[in-house]
Amino acid sequence: MYRRIVMLRIWNVIVCLACAVNAISQSDNARRTIRVGPNIQVSKDRANVPHTEVVLAADPADSQRLLAASMLRYEGSEDQCIVYLSTDGGASWKTVLEPGVRAEIRGVKRAADPAVSFGPKGTAYFVMLAAESRLQYHYAVVFRSADSGLTWSEPTHVHQPTRIDRPYITVDQTGGKYHGQVYCNAVVLTDPLPGTGGTSADGLPQGGLGIFFSSDGGRSFSEPVLQRVRMANQPHAPRATGNSVVLSDGTVVMLYNFVENPLRREDRTYWLGVERSVDGGRSLEPASPSQGERPPRGRAIPQSKFIGKTQYGVGLECLAVDSSSGPRRDWLYAVWAEHDGTRNRVMISISTDKGLTWSTPTLVSDSAEAGAAGNYRGAFMPEVAVNKDGVVGVSWYDTRDAAGPDAGWDVRFTASSDGGKTWEPSVRVSETSSIFTTAMQTTFGRRIGPGDTAGLAASADGAFYPLWIDHRTQTPQVWTARITLGQSLR
């Protein structure tokens, strides 16, 4: 009898210890867990219209307000753009701007490459490309909202060169000398040269990186300040420009990439770098020493801070700044997709000195699994954002969970609370995998697939919101989810 009582007590102790260990484990998991909320369809208003290439901004003054934009394509027409607004933390969305149906934009045959940003005092901005024909005479137009995205002004033409590509927009909210100033950056091809049709003698287009500024709240814009990128004696525009950010002292930092020789289209090698303006977009600063692998000697590459060399992957690069009051304030984080010859993977480089020098790129995506075949294999189209606590979040499209005969993609997310030194195991965000189609793997197939960009923003309360395209309804639609972090990640 005594032995039975002793054994029972020992068993009770074991059970209690197990419960305690489990409770501690659950408590630790609760502190560390990346919590993903339900998937929310942003584009319900246009549920039967294919969407592609999304962007997202969070209002730093209102944790419930989010602004999303996307390209869309009506049957039998060219690309157009649309803007959606949420005032309840992403739980519901409504259409607030569809430029293609407005009288002042009618006649534009193509609208593309949307971007959005919030400014001070309830302002919001939307920029897109507009074109009078499919591939010629692209120009950027900016719409302004004075009521945090509810209603929108007539458009302002930023600039009308021969062609402009992939504009982005950002606003200075530092409270400093350039507070409220609006910046638009893009690849700008300049007016045609006599007898060349807008190209140099070797057939390469004339142009470079361009930055425009507006000191009247987006009602008018300056002429572009151009940074020409010259490889040998071949002036040409960079392959693409990423977004720009504003540091606490008002410095504007613009991310971009370019190829060594644009005539060698089969060469997948390209270079990443940044340009900086310290005078409100009126000039791009002179050359300075730079860390990171530089292009080959003998090439005349002026005034750039190089991150390094990489292999072309799917999706444009993305830049984020830590605007918190923490110890890593003004740290910069650049992410991109690199193709290693087999699959895409997500890389990151970090600058702790406001973009002058950059760390050796390191891997963010955490799976060697591939899944889909072709250009989309692996992890691609990354986005990066930093929340109010200085936590860095990265999202991307990923093929690991959608392998097999119907290969496809999901969206994944990870976070770092130590400035990118270590990363949490990534979590799946999308509840349903999207299937690749044969058409998407063609040159222009991205127009009916994910596009060139996804979205990621950190709201004023510290939550992250990825924005993506998926096919769960059989029509490419825009989706989001609210992601919150455990205690140890705050």
Tab-separated table of C-alpha atoms in Angstrom:
chain	number	residue	atom	x	y	z
A	1	MET	CA	0.000	0.000	0.000
A	2	TYR	CA	2.765	2.370	0.990
A	3	ARG	CA	4.622	1.591	-2.226
A	4	ARG	CA	1.517	2.387	-4.282
A	5	ILE	CA	1.132	5.728	-2.507
A	6	VAL	CA	4.788	6.581	-3.146
A	7	MET	CA	4.510	5.605	-6.804
A	8	LEU	CA	1.353	7.677	-7.164
A	9	ARG	CA	3.069	10.713	-5.648
A	10	ILE	CA	6.054	10.246	-7.931
A	11	TRP	CA	3.707	10.023	-10.904
A	12	ASN	CA	1.945	13.212	-9.815
A	13	VAL	CA	5.294	14.966	-9.549
A	14	ILE	CA	6.266	13.783	-13.034
A	15	VAL	CA	2.948	14.974	-14.451
A	16	CYS	CA	3.312	18.344	-12.731
A	17	LEU	CA	6.862	18.738	-14.006
A	18	ALA	CA	5.764	17.825	-17.514
A	19	CYS	CA	2.945	20.347	-17.326
A	20	ALA	CA	5.335	22.990	-16.037
A	21	VAL	CA	7.854	22.300	-18.798
A	22	ASN	CA	5.060	22.379	-21.366
A	23	ALA	CA	3.750	25.638	-19.917
A	24	ILE	CA	7.228	27.152	-20.008
A	25	SER	CA	7.662	25.927	-23.579
A	26	GLN	CA	4.284	27.335	-24.592
A	27	SER	CA	5.087	30.614	-22.836
A	28	ASP	CA	8.432	30.803	-24.631
A	29	ASN	CA	6.755	30.015	-27.946
A	30	ALA	CA	4.151	32.682	-27.258
A	31	ARG	CA	6.910	35.203	-26.693
A	32	ARG	CA	8.732	34.227	-29.873
A	33	THR	CA	5.949	33.228	-32.237
A	34	ILE	CA	5.296	35.085	-35.468
A	35	ARG	CA	1.513	35.135	-35.448
A	36	VAL	CA	-0.224	35.260	-38.826
A	37	GLY	CA	-3.821	36.450	-38.991
A	38	PRO	CA	-6.416	35.290	-41.510
A	39	ASN	CA	-5.904	36.030	-45.193
A	40	ILE	CA	-7.993	39.021	-46.313
A	41	GLN	CA	-8.965	39.674	-49.929
A	42	VAL	CA	-8.109	43.290	-50.712
A	43	SER	CA	-9.527	43.333	-54.244
A	44	LYS	CA	-13.107	42.165	-53.620
A	45	ASP	CA	-14.377	45.223	-55.493
A	46	ARG	CA	-12.765	43.850	-58.666
A	47	ALA	CA	-12.955	40.127	-57.934
A	48	ASN	CA	-13.323	39.164	-61.600
A	49	VAL	CA	-10.477	41.345	-62.886
A	50	PRO	CA	-6.888	39.990	-62.950
A	51	HIS	CA	-4.476	41.955	-60.737
A	52	THR	CA	-0.676	42.035	-60.724
A	53	GLU	CA	2.269	43.994	-59.261
A	54	VAL	CA	1.163	45.297	-55.868
A	55	VAL	CA	2.527	47.918	-53.458
A	56	LEU	CA	1.546	48.916	-49.914
A	57	ALA	CA	2.000	51.824	-47.493
A	58	ALA	CA	1.046	52.191	-43.819
A	59	ASP	CA	0.110	55.550	-42.301
A	60	PRO	CA	2.685	56.324	-39.569
A	61	ALA	CA	0.086	58.487	-37.807
A	62	ASP	CA	-2.752	55.929	-37.823
A	63	SER	CA	-2.184	52.221	-37.168
A	64	GLN	CA	-5.516	51.346	-38.797
A	65	ARG	CA	-4.905	53.044	-42.151
A	66	LEU	CA	-3.304	51.187	-45.067
A	67	LEU	CA	-3.057	52.117	-48.743
A	68	ALA	CA	-2.602	49.449	-51.427
A	69	ALA	CA	-2.253	49.724	-55.192
A	70	SER	CA	-2.116	47.238	-58.028
A	71	MET	CA	-2.048	46.916	-61.758
A	72	LEU	CA	-5.089	45.275	-63.312
A	73	ARG	CA	-6.203	44.214	-66.742
A	74	TYR	CA	-9.751	44.330	-68.014
A	75	GLU	CA	-10.581	41.865	-70.758
A	76	GLY	CA	-9.542	43.169	-74.153
A	77	SER	CA	-7.755	46.260	-72.781
A	78	GLU	CA	-4.303	47.384	-71.763
A	79	ASP	CA	-3.016	47.471	-68.183
A	80	GLN	CA	-4.607	49.921	-65.750
A	81	CYS	CA	-4.097	50.719	-62.054
A	82	ILE	CA	-6.274	50.810	-58.945
A	83	VAL	CA	-5.904	52.008	-55.333
A	84	TYR	CA	-7.532	50.387	-52.282
A	85	LEU	CA	-7.852	51.834	-48.761
A	86	SER	CA	-8.337	50.166	-45.378
A	87	THR	CA	-9.264	52.148	-42.265
A	88	ASP	CA	-9.647	49.164	-39.923
A	89	GLY	CA	-6.214	47.591	-39.871
A	90	GLY	CA	-6.618	45.610	-43.071
A	91	ALA	CA	-9.858	43.858	-42.087
A	92	SER	CA	-11.776	45.436	-44.983
A	93	TRP	CA	-10.907	47.411	-48.103
A	94	LYS	CA	-12.593	49.696	-50.612
A	95	THR	CA	-11.662	51.194	-53.961
A	96	VAL	CA	-10.729	54.869	-53.653
A	97	LEU	CA	-9.055	55.587	-57.005
A	98	GLU	CA	-9.173	54.019	-60.446
A	99	PRO	CA	-7.364	56.515	-62.694
A	100	GLY	CA	-8.304	54.829	-65.972
A	101	VAL	CA	-11.970	55.813	-65.628
A	102	ARG	CA	-11.291	59.465	-64.739
A	103	ALA	CA	-11.867	62.068	-67.419
A	104	GLU	CA	-8.444	63.682	-67.112
A	105	ILE	CA	-6.734	60.317	-67.738
A	106	ARG	CA	-9.022	58.906	-70.416
A	107	GLY	CA	-7.218	58.201	-73.645
A	108	VAL	CA	-4.212	56.797	-71.822
A	109	LYS	CA	-3.791	53.346	-73.306
A	110	ARG	CA	-1.646	51.920	-70.566
A	111	ALA	CA	-1.120	52.557	-66.864
A	112	ALA	CA	1.459	50.586	-64.923
A	113	ASP	CA	4.042	50.473	-62.125
A	114	PRO	CA	2.009	51.880	-59.207
A	115	ALA	CA	3.512	53.196	-55.969
A	116	VAL	CA	1.964	54.779	-52.856
A	117	SER	CA	3.094	56.749	-49.824
A	118	PHE	CA	1.673	58.683	-46.891
A	119	GLY	CA	2.770	62.189	-45.969
A	120	PRO	CA	2.215	64.495	-42.986
A	121	LYS	CA	-1.097	66.126	-42.048
A	122	GLY	CA	-3.337	63.525	-43.660
A	123	THR	CA	-1.762	63.553	-47.107
A	124	ALA	CA	-1.325	60.498	-49.298
A	125	TYR	CA	0.227	60.055	-52.735
A	126	PHE	CA	-0.134	57.657	-55.650
A	127	VAL	CA	2.169	57.569	-58.685
A	128	MET	CA	1.929	55.472	-61.833
A	129	LEU	CA	3.231	55.316	-65.366
A	130	ALA	CA	0.902	56.497	-68.098
A	131	ALA	CA	1.478	55.867	-71.781
A	132	GLU	CA	-0.167	57.004	-74.984
A	133	SER	CA	0.941	53.769	-76.638
A	134	ARG	CA	2.172	50.406	-75.511
A	135	LEU	CA	5.886	51.037	-75.139
A	136	GLN	CA	6.620	54.663	-76.100
A	137	TYR	CA	6.374	57.989	-74.292
A	138	HIS	CA	5.882	56.733	-70.770
A	139	TYR	CA	5.464	59.514	-68.250
A	140	ALA	CA	4.701	59.575	-64.528
A	141	VAL	CA	1.582	61.105	-63.006
A	142	VAL	CA	1.000	61.748	-59.300
A	143	PHE	CA	-2.366	61.912	-57.539
A	144	ARG	CA	-2.632	63.656	-54.169
A	145	SER	CA	-5.084	63.077	-51.320
A	146	ALA	CA	-5.633	65.597	-48.524
A	147	ASP	CA	-7.898	63.316	-46.467
A	148	SER	CA	-5.656	60.290	-45.910
A	149	GLY	CA	-6.632	58.511	-49.101
A	150	LEU	CA	-10.415	58.929	-49.248
A	151	THR	CA	-10.546	61.345	-52.196
A	152	TRP	CA	-7.952	62.279	-54.797
A	153	SER	CA	-6.920	65.336	-56.800
A	154	GLU	CA	-6.440	65.662	-60.512
A	155	PRO	CA	-3.082	64.226	-61.582
A	156	THR	CA	0.170	66.134	-61.769
A	157	HIS	CA	2.525	65.231	-64.608
A	158	VAL	CA	5.943	64.684	-63.090
A	159	HIS	CA	7.959	64.761	-66.287
A	160	GLN	CA	7.537	63.746	-69.902
A	161	PRO	CA	10.831	62.623	-71.417
A	162	THR	CA	11.068	60.086	-74.197
A	163	ARG	CA	10.420	57.368	-71.646
A	164	ILE	CA	10.372	56.862	-67.890
A	165	ASP	CA	10.269	53.532	-66.095
A	166	ARG	CA	9.258	52.221	-62.653
A	167	PRO	CA	8.605	55.358	-60.590
A	168	TYR	CA	8.476	55.241	-56.795
A	169	ILE	CA	7.288	57.914	-54.391
A	170	THR	CA	8.253	58.786	-50.818
A	171	VAL	CA	7.741	61.728	-48.461
A	172	ASP	CA	9.988	63.408	-45.881
A	173	GLN	CA	8.326	63.148	-42.458
A	174	THR	CA	11.381	63.970	-40.366
A	175	GLY	CA	10.247	67.362	-39.088
A	176	GLY	CA	13.441	68.863	-40.519
A	177	LYS	CA	14.298	71.323	-43.280
A	178	TYR	CA	12.589	69.308	-46.015
A	179	HIS	CA	9.618	68.086	-43.988
A	180	GLY	CA	6.676	67.342	-46.271
A	181	GLN	CA	8.771	67.337	-49.436
A	182	VAL	CA	7.730	64.656	-51.922
A	183	TYR	CA	10.253	62.637	-53.933
A	184	CYS	CA	9.738	60.588	-57.073
A	185	ASN	CA	12.574	58.422	-58.364
A	186	ALA	CA	12.673	56.458	-61.601
A	187	VAL	CA	14.750	55.365	-64.549
A	188	VAL	CA	14.657	58.309	-66.950
A	189	LEU	CA	15.493	58.150	-70.645
A	190	THR	CA	16.234	61.639	-71.910
A	191	ASP	CA	15.045	63.413	-75.058
A	192	PRO	CA	16.160	61.924	-78.376
A	193	LEU	CA	19.611	62.867	-79.561
A	194	PRO	CA	19.878	64.305	-83.092
A	195	GLY	CA	19.957	61.518	-85.653
A	196	THR	CA	19.933	58.703	-83.093
A	197	GLY	CA	16.285	58.340	-82.150
A	198	GLY	CA	17.137	58.613	-78.479
A	199	THR	CA	20.085	56.228	-78.479
A	200	SER	CA	23.845	56.575	-78.559
A	201	ALA	CA	25.899	55.529	-81.570
A	202	ASP	CA	26.166	51.964	-80.252
A	203	GLY	CA	22.402	51.612	-79.959
A	204	LEU	CA	22.130	52.119	-76.208
A	205	PRO	CA	19.509	54.492	-74.769
A	206	GLN	CA	20.537	57.784	-73.203
A	207	GLY	CA	19.498	58.398	-69.621
A	208	GLY	CA	20.091	57.399	-66.045
A	209	LEU	CA	18.714	57.429	-62.540
A	210	GLY	CA	16.373	60.332	-61.973
A	211	ILE	CA	15.026	61.999	-58.860
A	212	PHE	CA	12.293	64.667	-58.883
A	213	PHE	CA	11.150	66.675	-55.878
A	214	SER	CA	8.014	68.615	-54.997
A	215	SER	CA	8.095	71.316	-52.328
A	216	ASP	CA	4.371	72.135	-52.649
A	217	GLY	CA	2.853	68.848	-51.580
A	218	GLY	CA	2.874	67.110	-54.955
A	219	ARG	CA	1.154	69.884	-56.903
A	220	SER	CA	4.224	70.362	-59.108
A	221	PHE	CA	7.598	68.676	-59.554
A	222	SER	CA	11.114	69.751	-60.442
A	223	GLU	CA	12.997	68.687	-63.523
A	224	PRO	CA	14.893	65.445	-62.898
A	225	VAL	CA	18.347	65.372	-61.425
A	226	LEU	CA	20.046	62.620	-63.414
A	227	GLN	CA	22.850	60.302	-62.439
A	228	ARG	CA	24.144	58.761	-65.610
A	229	VAL	CA	25.667	55.306	-65.306
A	230	ARG	CA	28.474	54.800	-67.801
A	231	MET	CA	30.092	51.461	-68.493
A	232	ALA	CA	33.213	52.000	-70.615
A	233	ASN	CA	32.121	54.494	-73.286
A	234	GLN	CA	28.541	53.254	-73.369
A	235	PRO	CA	26.114	55.578	-71.612
A	236	HIS	CA	22.900	53.816	-70.751
A	237	ALA	CA	20.089	53.753	-68.272
A	238	PRO	CA	20.262	51.305	-65.364
A	239	ARG	CA	18.254	48.111	-65.709
A	240	ALA	CA	15.825	49.147	-62.980
A	241	THR	CA	15.423	51.355	-59.952
A	242	GLY	CA	14.203	50.259	-56.565
A	243	ASN	CA	12.406	52.440	-54.057
A	244	SER	CA	13.843	55.341	-52.068
A	245	VAL	CA	13.728	56.165	-48.347
A	246	VAL	CA	14.322	59.273	-46.232
A	247	LEU	CA	16.696	59.224	-43.249
A	248	SER	CA	16.223	61.184	-40.022
A	249	ASP	CA	18.466	64.027	-41.252
A	250	GLY	CA	16.526	64.363	-44.527
A	251	THR	CA	18.999	62.424	-46.677
A	252	VAL	CA	17.263	60.601	-49.531
A	253	VAL	CA	18.671	57.169	-50.415
A	254	MET	CA	17.694	55.554	-53.724
A	255	LEU	CA	18.319	51.885	-54.590
A	256	TYR	CA	18.979	50.713	-58.153
A	257	ASN	CA	20.643	48.058	-60.287
A	258	PHE	CA	22.351	48.015	-63.668
A	259	VAL	CA	24.063	45.549	-65.976
A	260	GLU	CA	27.678	45.759	-67.076
A	261	ASN	CA	26.821	45.507	-70.762
A	262	PRO	CA	23.144	45.839	-71.738
A	263	LEU	CA	23.884	44.432	-75.185
A	264	ARG	CA	24.650	41.027	-73.648
A	265	ARG	CA	21.107	40.100	-72.745
A	266	GLU	CA	22.072	36.538	-71.898
A	267	ASP	CA	24.378	37.748	-69.100
A	268	ARG	CA	22.447	37.504	-65.804
A	269	THR	CA	25.091	39.381	-63.795
A	270	TYR	CA	24.151	42.810	-62.509
A	271	TRP	CA	25.232	45.332	-59.896
A	272	LEU	CA	23.376	46.828	-56.957
A	273	GLY	CA	24.040	50.294	-55.614
A	274	VAL	CA	22.514	53.368	-54.016
A	275	GLU	CA	22.531	57.073	-54.743
A	276	ARG	CA	22.095	59.727	-52.066
A	277	SER	CA	20.835	63.301	-52.033
A	278	VAL	CA	21.576	65.444	-48.988
A	279	ASP	CA	19.996	68.665	-50.298
A	280	GLY	CA	16.369	67.769	-50.821
A	281	GLY	CA	16.738	66.144	-54.238
A	282	ARG	CA	18.470	69.093	-55.847
A	283	SER	CA	21.616	67.085	-56.545
A	284	LEU	CA	23.096	63.627	-56.124
A	285	GLU	CA	26.214	63.729	-54.011
A	286	PRO	CA	29.758	63.290	-55.394
A	287	ALA	CA	31.613	60.026	-55.388
A	288	SER	CA	32.896	58.572	-52.133
A	289	PRO	CA	34.674	55.356	-51.133
A	290	SER	CA	32.401	52.342	-51.102
A	291	GLN	CA	32.507	48.859	-49.653
A	292	GLY	CA	31.269	45.910	-51.669
A	293	GLU	CA	32.491	44.508	-54.960
A	294	ARG	CA	32.880	47.180	-57.598
A	295	PRO	CA	32.499	46.797	-61.365
A	296	PRO	CA	35.678	45.986	-63.345
A	297	ARG	CA	38.407	48.609	-63.339
A	298	GLY	CA	38.533	50.923	-66.293
A	299	ARG	CA	34.782	51.400	-66.245
A	300	ALA	CA	33.654	54.949	-65.550
A	301	ILE	CA	31.023	54.514	-62.835
A	302	PRO	CA	30.492	57.891	-61.183
A	303	GLN	CA	29.100	58.798	-57.794
A	304	SER	CA	27.711	55.478	-56.557
A	305	LYS	CA	27.787	53.479	-53.356
A	306	PHE	CA	27.964	49.867	-54.461
A	307	ILE	CA	26.398	47.016	-52.551
A	308	GLY	CA	27.933	44.415	-54.834
A	309	LYS	CA	27.470	42.014	-57.718
A	310	THR	CA	24.722	39.427	-57.977
A	311	GLN	CA	22.849	37.198	-60.405
A	312	TYR	CA	19.486	38.319	-61.719
A	313	GLY	CA	16.519	36.823	-59.864
A	314	VAL	CA	12.754	37.339	-60.083
A	315	GLY	CA	11.424	40.626	-58.700
A	316	LEU	CA	12.829	44.084	-58.064
A	317	GLU	CA	15.058	44.907	-55.128
A	318	CYS	CA	13.654	46.705	-52.061
A	319	LEU	CA	15.057	49.141	-49.467
A	320	ALA	CA	13.893	49.944	-45.917
A	321	VAL	CA	15.145	52.239	-43.158
A	322	ASP	CA	14.891	51.940	-39.389
A	323	SER	CA	12.978	55.092	-38.389
A	324	SER	CA	12.592	54.044	-34.757
A	325	SER	CA	14.244	55.839	-31.851
A	326	GLY	CA	16.258	52.716	-31.036
A	327	PRO	CA	19.998	52.029	-31.306
A	328	ARG	CA	19.775	51.105	-34.995
A	329	ARG	CA	18.059	54.291	-36.124
A	330	ASP	CA	18.871	55.076	-39.781
A	331	TRP	CA	20.209	51.601	-40.501
A	332	LEU	CA	19.370	50.607	-44.062
A	333	TYR	CA	18.304	47.163	-45.256
A	334	ALA	CA	18.404	46.173	-48.944
A	335	VAL	CA	16.898	42.855	-50.101
A	336	TRP	CA	16.785	41.204	-53.496
A	337	ALA	CA	16.371	37.833	-55.188
A	338	GLU	CA	19.568	36.212	-56.414
A	339	HIS	CA	19.597	33.251	-58.782
A	340	ASP	CA	22.339	30.770	-57.859
A	341	GLY	CA	22.089	28.827	-61.108
A	342	THR	CA	19.461	26.457	-59.770
A	343	ARG	CA	16.940	28.525	-57.861
A	344	ASN	CA	16.201	31.989	-56.506
A	345	ARG	CA	17.125	32.903	-52.948
A	346	VAL	CA	16.574	36.046	-50.895
A	347	MET	CA	19.659	38.070	-49.953
A	348	ILE	CA	20.161	41.065	-47.666
A	349	SER	CA	22.837	43.718	-47.220
A	350	ILE	CA	22.904	46.243	-44.377
A	351	SER	CA	24.333	49.743	-44.045
A	352	THR	CA	24.999	51.214	-40.604
A	353	ASP	CA	26.372	54.531	-41.903
A	354	LYS	CA	23.434	55.890	-43.900
A	355	GLY	CA	24.259	54.108	-47.127
A	356	LEU	CA	27.943	54.943	-47.518
A	357	THR	CA	29.122	51.365	-46.981
A	358	TRP	CA	27.322	48.021	-47.058
A	359	SER	CA	27.805	44.629	-45.426
A	360	THR	CA	28.620	41.456	-47.307
A	361	PRO	CA	25.288	40.056	-48.550
A	362	THR	CA	23.846	37.194	-46.489
A	363	LEU	CA	21.013	34.724	-46.996
A	364	VAL	CA	17.531	35.373	-45.565
A	365	SER	CA	15.371	32.668	-47.163
A	366	ASP	CA	15.682	29.457	-45.168
A	367	SER	CA	14.900	26.521	-47.439
A	368	ALA	CA	16.873	24.592	-50.015
A	369	GLU	CA	13.670	23.110	-51.376
A	370	ALA	CA	12.800	24.274	-54.854
A	371	GLY	CA	9.385	23.199	-56.076
A	372	ALA	CA	8.553	25.015	-59.284
A	373	ALA	CA	10.708	24.912	-62.373
A	374	GLY	CA	12.047	27.762	-64.480
A	375	ASN	CA	12.741	31.342	-63.426
A	376	TYR	CA	10.346	31.220	-60.475
A	377	ARG	CA	12.081	28.328	-58.678
A	378	GLY	CA	12.923	28.876	-54.984
A	379	ALA	CA	12.407	32.150	-53.074
A	380	PHE	CA	11.774	35.324	-55.049
A	381	MET	CA	10.291	38.819	-55.066
A	382	PRO	CA	11.290	39.854	-51.512
A	383	GLU	CA	10.076	42.916	-49.631
A	384	VAL	CA	11.477	44.459	-46.445
A	385	ALA	CA	10.081	46.784	-43.763
A	386	VAL	CA	11.118	47.917	-40.272
A	387	ASN	CA	8.588	48.472	-37.485
A	388	LYS	CA	8.460	50.988	-34.627
A	389	ASP	CA	10.603	48.737	-32.405
A	390	GLY	CA	13.352	48.355	-34.995
A	391	VAL	CA	12.340	44.791	-35.898
A	392	VAL	CA	13.134	43.956	-39.527
A	393	GLY	CA	10.523	41.965	-41.436
A	394	VAL	CA	11.062	40.285	-44.804
A	395	SER	CA	8.432	38.604	-46.974
A	396	TRP	CA	8.787	36.741	-50.245
A	397	TYR	CA	7.147	34.326	-52.668
A	398	ASP	CA	8.287	30.738	-52.046
A	399	THR	CA	7.827	27.457	-53.926
A	400	ARG	CA	8.725	24.901	-51.213
A	401	ASP	CA	5.129	24.045	-50.255
A	402	ALA	CA	3.765	23.862	-53.790
A	403	ALA	CA	5.912	21.312	-55.574
A	404	GLY	CA	4.712	18.486	-57.779
A	405	PRO	CA	2.931	18.383	-61.130
A	406	ASP	CA	1.002	21.582	-60.309
A	407	ALA	CA	3.931	23.652	-59.087
A	408	GLY	CA	3.148	27.038	-57.573
A	409	TRP	CA	3.974	29.524	-54.846
A	410	ASP	CA	3.096	30.695	-51.346
A	411	VAL	CA	4.060	33.759	-49.337
A	412	ARG	CA	6.445	33.461	-46.381
A	413	PHE	CA	7.632	35.894	-43.705
A	414	THR	CA	10.511	36.118	-41.261
A	415	ALA	CA	11.736	38.708	-38.756
A	416	SER	CA	14.948	39.795	-37.046
A	417	SER	CA	15.169	41.693	-33.757
A	418	ASP	CA	18.956	42.120	-33.823
A	419	GLY	CA	19.490	44.143	-36.971
A	420	GLY	CA	19.645	41.219	-39.371
A	421	LYS	CA	22.249	39.122	-37.521
A	422	THR	CA	19.790	36.277	-36.933
A	423	TRP	CA	16.366	35.434	-38.340
A	424	GLU	CA	13.367	33.574	-37.014
A	425	PRO	CA	12.327	30.429	-38.908
A	426	SER	CA	10.080	31.678	-41.698
A	427	VAL	CA	6.345	31.055	-41.504
A	428	ARG	CA	3.839	30.469	-44.260
A	429	VAL	CA	1.455	33.408	-44.661
A	430	SER	CA	-0.780	32.399	-47.571
A	431	GLU	CA	-3.432	29.836	-46.684
A	432	THR	CA	-3.611	28.452	-50.230
A	433	SER	CA	-0.891	27.804	-52.795
A	434	SER	CA	-1.115	29.453	-56.203
A	435	ILE	CA	-0.363	27.468	-59.329
A	436	PHE	CA	1.955	28.656	-62.074
A	437	THR	CA	0.649	28.630	-65.618
A	438	THR	CA	2.619	28.082	-68.796
A	439	ALA	CA	1.836	31.621	-69.954
A	440	MET	CA	3.376	33.122	-66.807
A	441	GLN	CA	6.788	31.693	-67.671
A	442	THR	CA	7.006	33.692	-70.908
A	443	THR	CA	8.749	37.059	-71.217
A	444	PHE	CA	5.648	39.106	-70.465
A	445	GLY	CA	3.916	36.387	-68.455
A	446	ARG	CA	4.510	38.326	-65.230
A	447	ARG	CA	1.624	40.552	-66.303
A	448	ILE	CA	-0.753	37.730	-65.398
A	449	GLY	CA	1.329	36.484	-62.474
A	450	PRO	CA	2.847	38.137	-59.399
A	451	GLY	CA	4.358	41.011	-61.407
A	452	ASP	CA	7.663	42.676	-60.494
A	453	THR	CA	6.847	43.742	-56.916
A	454	ALA	CA	4.982	42.587	-53.836
A	455	GLY	CA	4.162	44.707	-50.790
A	456	LEU	CA	5.180	44.818	-47.129
A	457	ALA	CA	4.508	47.580	-44.613
A	458	ALA	CA	4.809	48.004	-40.852
A	459	SER	CA	1.897	49.798	-39.201
A	460	ALA	CA	2.194	52.349	-36.409
A	461	ASP	CA	1.428	49.687	-33.776
A	462	GLY	CA	4.281	47.432	-34.919
A	463	ALA	CA	2.321	44.866	-36.948
A	464	PHE	CA	3.480	43.792	-40.400
A	465	TYR	CA	1.236	43.503	-43.458
A	466	PRO	CA	2.506	41.575	-46.492
A	467	LEU	CA	0.604	42.177	-49.723
A	468	TRP	CA	0.623	39.639	-52.527
A	469	ILE	CA	-1.073	38.179	-55.595
A	470	ASP	CA	-2.477	34.660	-55.636
A	471	HIS	CA	-4.807	32.555	-57.751
A	472	ARG	CA	-6.998	30.777	-55.198
A	473	THR	CA	-10.155	32.185	-56.817
A	474	GLN	CA	-8.888	31.266	-60.319
A	475	THR	CA	-8.415	34.990	-60.999
A	476	PRO	CA	-5.226	36.740	-59.802
A	477	GLN	CA	-6.313	38.764	-56.775
A	478	VAL	CA	-4.722	40.916	-54.053
A	479	TRP	CA	-4.458	39.489	-50.531
A	480	THR	CA	-3.001	40.528	-47.181
A	481	ALA	CA	-2.725	39.326	-43.581
A	482	ARG	CA	-1.883	40.991	-40.282
A	483	ILE	CA	1.288	39.635	-38.668
A	484	THR	CA	2.078	40.294	-35.008
A	485	LEU	CA	5.199	39.363	-33.075
A	486	GLY	CA	5.879	37.642	-29.766
A	487	GLN	CA	7.452	39.496	-26.847
A	488	SER	CA	11.067	38.562	-27.563
A	489	LEU	CA	10.791	40.002	-31.069
A	490	ARG	CA	9.582	43.384	-29.906
